[in-house]
Coordinates of C-alpha atoms in Angstrom, one line a residue:
X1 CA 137.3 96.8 94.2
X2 CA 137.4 95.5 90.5
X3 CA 140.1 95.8 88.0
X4 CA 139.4 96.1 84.7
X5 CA 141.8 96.1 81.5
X6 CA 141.4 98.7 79.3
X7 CA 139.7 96.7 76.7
X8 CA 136.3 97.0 79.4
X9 CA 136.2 100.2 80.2
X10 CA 134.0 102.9 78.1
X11 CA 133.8 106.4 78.4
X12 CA 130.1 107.1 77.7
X13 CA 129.5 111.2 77.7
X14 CA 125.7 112.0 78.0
X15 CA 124.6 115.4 76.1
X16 CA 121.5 117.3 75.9
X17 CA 119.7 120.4 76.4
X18 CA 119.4 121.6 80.3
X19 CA 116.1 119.4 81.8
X20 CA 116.0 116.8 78.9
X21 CA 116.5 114.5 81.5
X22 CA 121.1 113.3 81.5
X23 CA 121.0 113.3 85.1
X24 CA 117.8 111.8 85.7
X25 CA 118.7 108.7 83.1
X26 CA 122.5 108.3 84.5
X27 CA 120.5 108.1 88.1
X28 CA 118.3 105.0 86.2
X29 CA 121.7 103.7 85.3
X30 CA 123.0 103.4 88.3
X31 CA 120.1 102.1 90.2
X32 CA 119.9 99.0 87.7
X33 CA 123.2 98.0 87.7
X34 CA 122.6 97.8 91.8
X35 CA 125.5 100.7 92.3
X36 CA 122.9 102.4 94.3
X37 CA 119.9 100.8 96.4
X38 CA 117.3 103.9 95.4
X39 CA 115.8 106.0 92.9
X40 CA 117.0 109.7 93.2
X41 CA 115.3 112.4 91.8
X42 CA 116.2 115.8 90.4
X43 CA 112.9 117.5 91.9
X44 CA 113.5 115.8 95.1
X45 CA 117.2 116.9 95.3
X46 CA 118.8 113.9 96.3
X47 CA 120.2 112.6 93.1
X48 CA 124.1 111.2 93.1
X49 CA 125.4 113.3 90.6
X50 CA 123.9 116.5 91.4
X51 CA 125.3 116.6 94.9
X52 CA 126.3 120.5 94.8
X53 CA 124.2 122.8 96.7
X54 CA 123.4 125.0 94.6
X55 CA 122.8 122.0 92.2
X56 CA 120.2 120.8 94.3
X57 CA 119.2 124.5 94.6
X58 CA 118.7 125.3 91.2
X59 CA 117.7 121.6 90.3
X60 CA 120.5 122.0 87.3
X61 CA 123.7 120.3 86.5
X62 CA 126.4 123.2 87.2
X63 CA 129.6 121.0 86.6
X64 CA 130.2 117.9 85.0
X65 CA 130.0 114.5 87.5
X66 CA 131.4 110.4 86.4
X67 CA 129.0 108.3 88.0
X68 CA 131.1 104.4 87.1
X69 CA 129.2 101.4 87.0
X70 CA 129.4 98.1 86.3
X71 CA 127.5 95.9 83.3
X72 CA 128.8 92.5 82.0
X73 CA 132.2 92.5 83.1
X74 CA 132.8 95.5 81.9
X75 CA 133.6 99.2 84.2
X76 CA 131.4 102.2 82.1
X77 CA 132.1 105.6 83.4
X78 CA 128.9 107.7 82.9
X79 CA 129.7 111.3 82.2
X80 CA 127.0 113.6 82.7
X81 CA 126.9 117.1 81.8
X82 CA 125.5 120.3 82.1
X83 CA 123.0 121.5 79.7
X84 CA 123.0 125.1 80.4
X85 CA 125.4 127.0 77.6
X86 CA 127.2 129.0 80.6
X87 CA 128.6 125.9 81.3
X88 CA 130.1 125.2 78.1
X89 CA 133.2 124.1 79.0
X90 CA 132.4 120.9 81.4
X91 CA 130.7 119.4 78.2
X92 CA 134.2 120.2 76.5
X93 CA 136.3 118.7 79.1
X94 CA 134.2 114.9 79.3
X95 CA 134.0 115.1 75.1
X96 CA 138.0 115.2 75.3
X97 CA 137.9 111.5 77.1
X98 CA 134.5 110.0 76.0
X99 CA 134.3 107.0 74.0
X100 CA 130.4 107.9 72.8
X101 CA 127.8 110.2 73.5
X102 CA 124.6 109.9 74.2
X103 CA 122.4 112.6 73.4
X104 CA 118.8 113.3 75.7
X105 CA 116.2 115.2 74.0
X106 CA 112.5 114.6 75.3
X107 CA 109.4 113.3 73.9
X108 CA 107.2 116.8 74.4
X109 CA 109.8 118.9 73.1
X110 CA 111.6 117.3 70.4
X111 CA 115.2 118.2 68.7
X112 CA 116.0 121.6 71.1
X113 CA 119.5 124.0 70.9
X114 CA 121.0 122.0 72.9
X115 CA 120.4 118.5 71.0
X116 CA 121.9 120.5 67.9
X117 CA 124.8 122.0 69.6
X118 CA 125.6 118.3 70.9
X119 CA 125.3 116.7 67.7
X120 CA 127.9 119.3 66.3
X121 CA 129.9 118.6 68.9
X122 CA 129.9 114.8 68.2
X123 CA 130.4 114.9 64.7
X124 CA 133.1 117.5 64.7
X125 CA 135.3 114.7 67.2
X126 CA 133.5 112.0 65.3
X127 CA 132.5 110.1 68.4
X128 CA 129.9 107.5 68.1
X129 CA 126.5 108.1 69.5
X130 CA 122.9 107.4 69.9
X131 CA 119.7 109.5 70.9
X132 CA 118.0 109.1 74.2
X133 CA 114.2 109.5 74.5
X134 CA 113.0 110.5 77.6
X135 CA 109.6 112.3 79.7
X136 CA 107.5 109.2 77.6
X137 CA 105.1 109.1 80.8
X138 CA 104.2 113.1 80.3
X139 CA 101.4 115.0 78.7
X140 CA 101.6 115.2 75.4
X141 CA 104.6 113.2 75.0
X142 CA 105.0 111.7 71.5
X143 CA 108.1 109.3 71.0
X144 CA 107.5 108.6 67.4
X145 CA 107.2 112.8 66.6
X146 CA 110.9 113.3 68.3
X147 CA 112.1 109.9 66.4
X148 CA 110.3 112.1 62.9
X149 CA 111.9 115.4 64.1
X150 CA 115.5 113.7 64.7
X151 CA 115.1 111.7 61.0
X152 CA 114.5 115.0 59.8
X153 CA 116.9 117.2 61.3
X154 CA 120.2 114.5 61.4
X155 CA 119.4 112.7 58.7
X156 CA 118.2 108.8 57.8
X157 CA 121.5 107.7 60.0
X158 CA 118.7 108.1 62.9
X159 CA 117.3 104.7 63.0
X160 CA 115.2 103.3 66.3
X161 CA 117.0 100.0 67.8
X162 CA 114.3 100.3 71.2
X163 CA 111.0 101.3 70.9
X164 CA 108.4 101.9 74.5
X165 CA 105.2 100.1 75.0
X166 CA 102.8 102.1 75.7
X167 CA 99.4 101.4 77.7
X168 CA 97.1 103.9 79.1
X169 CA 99.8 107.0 78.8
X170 CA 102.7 105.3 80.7
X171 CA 105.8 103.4 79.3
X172 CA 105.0 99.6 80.4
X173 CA 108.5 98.4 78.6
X174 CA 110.5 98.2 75.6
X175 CA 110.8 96.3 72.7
X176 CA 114.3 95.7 71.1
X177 CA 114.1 95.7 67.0
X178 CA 117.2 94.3 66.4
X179 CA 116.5 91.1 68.6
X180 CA 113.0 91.4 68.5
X181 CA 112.4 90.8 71.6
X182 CA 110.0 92.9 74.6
X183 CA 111.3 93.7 78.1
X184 CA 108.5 95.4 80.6
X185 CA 109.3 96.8 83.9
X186 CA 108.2 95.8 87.3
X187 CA 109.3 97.4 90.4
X188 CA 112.7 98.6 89.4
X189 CA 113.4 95.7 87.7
X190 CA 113.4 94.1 84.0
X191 CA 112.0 91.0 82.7
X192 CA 111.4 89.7 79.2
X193 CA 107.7 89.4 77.8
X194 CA 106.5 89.1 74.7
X195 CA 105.9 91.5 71.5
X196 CA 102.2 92.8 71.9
X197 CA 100.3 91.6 69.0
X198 CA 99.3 95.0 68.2
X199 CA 102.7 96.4 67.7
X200 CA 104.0 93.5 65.5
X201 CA 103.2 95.1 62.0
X202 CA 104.9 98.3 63.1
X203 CA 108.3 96.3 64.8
X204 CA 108.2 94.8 61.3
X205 CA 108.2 98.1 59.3
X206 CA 110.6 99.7 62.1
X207 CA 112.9 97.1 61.2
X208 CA 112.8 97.0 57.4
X209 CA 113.4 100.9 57.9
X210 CA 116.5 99.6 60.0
X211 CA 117.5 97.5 57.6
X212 CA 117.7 100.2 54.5
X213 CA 119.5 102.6 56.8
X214 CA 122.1 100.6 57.4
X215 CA 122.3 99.5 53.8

């Protein structure tokens, strides 16, 4: 077992409406970083974090759950919540010892009650924290209407650092704006490719956009 100082270890809290997809993304985590050797799935049941019966019941987060992995030398304890309002006060108790937050909201949906109440949360304890986009691969998802919604609602603070490929309805990879570089997925795994030619004028404007944000 590793020891880390306290300098490497981060308290990431993730927030977000029930089914926006927390448990399902800290799952992802934990697959990549090799912690785990397969894929759960909420619908299946069989998901780390949601080991409760009536979790895997219900196929909601009832209680809160620290899924720790490991990511370039340094320990990051995933905290995953429950999006349900009943269960207020798990999301309470992992805010009091998070580091950031992450906040899920999905590309069909948009900004929902539960990414508003988490964003009041965050800024009240002014903890650091970003926007997750998940569901990309669904009908009717639309990344760049959730990244308009969130501008609108939060303000021009909201700025894209990792925006998805997509080809023929299904996120093939990422591209990162700040580095400009593309990864693409294959089998569970990540590799770096290059920009498609027919996103570079829009990485181009999404970064000037950056750019003025932070300025």
């Amino acid at each position: 077992m590793n020891v880390y100082p306290a300098a490497n270890i981060r308290n990431v809290c993730l927030l977000g409406h029930s089914g926006d997809g927390k448990t399902s993304l800290a799952e992802s985590l934990l697959f990549m970083t090799k912690a785990t050797d397969r894929l759960g799935k909420v619908s299946d049941g069989n998901t780390v974090l949601d080991y409760d019966p009536e979790e895997i019941k219900r196929q909601i987060s009832i209680s809160l759950s620290v899924a720790p992995i490991e990511f370039e030398k340094n320990k990051i304890n995933v905290i995953d919540t429950p999006g349900y309002f009943d269960f207020a006060g798990e999301v309470l108790q992992a805010l009091r010892v998070a580091d950031t937050a992450i906040i899920a909201c999905t590309a069909k949906s948009g900004v929902g009650v539960g990414t508003e109440i988490a964003w009041k949360h965050v800024k009240k304890l002014t903890i650091p924290r970003a926007f997750y986009v998940s569901k990309l691969d669904e009908e009717n998802a639309d990344f760049y209407k959730t990244l308009d919604d969130l501008r609108d609602k939060f303000g021009i603070s909201v700025c894209p650092v990792i925006i998805p490929i997509i080809a023929d309805g299904k996120c093939t990879g990422v591209i990162d704006i700040i580095s400009l570089k593309a990864y693409e997925m294959k089998n569970g795994a990540s590799s770096e490719t290059s920009v498609p030619d027919s996103m570079k004028a829009q990485v181009d404007d999404l970064r000037a956009k950056l750019a003025e944000s932070v300025a």
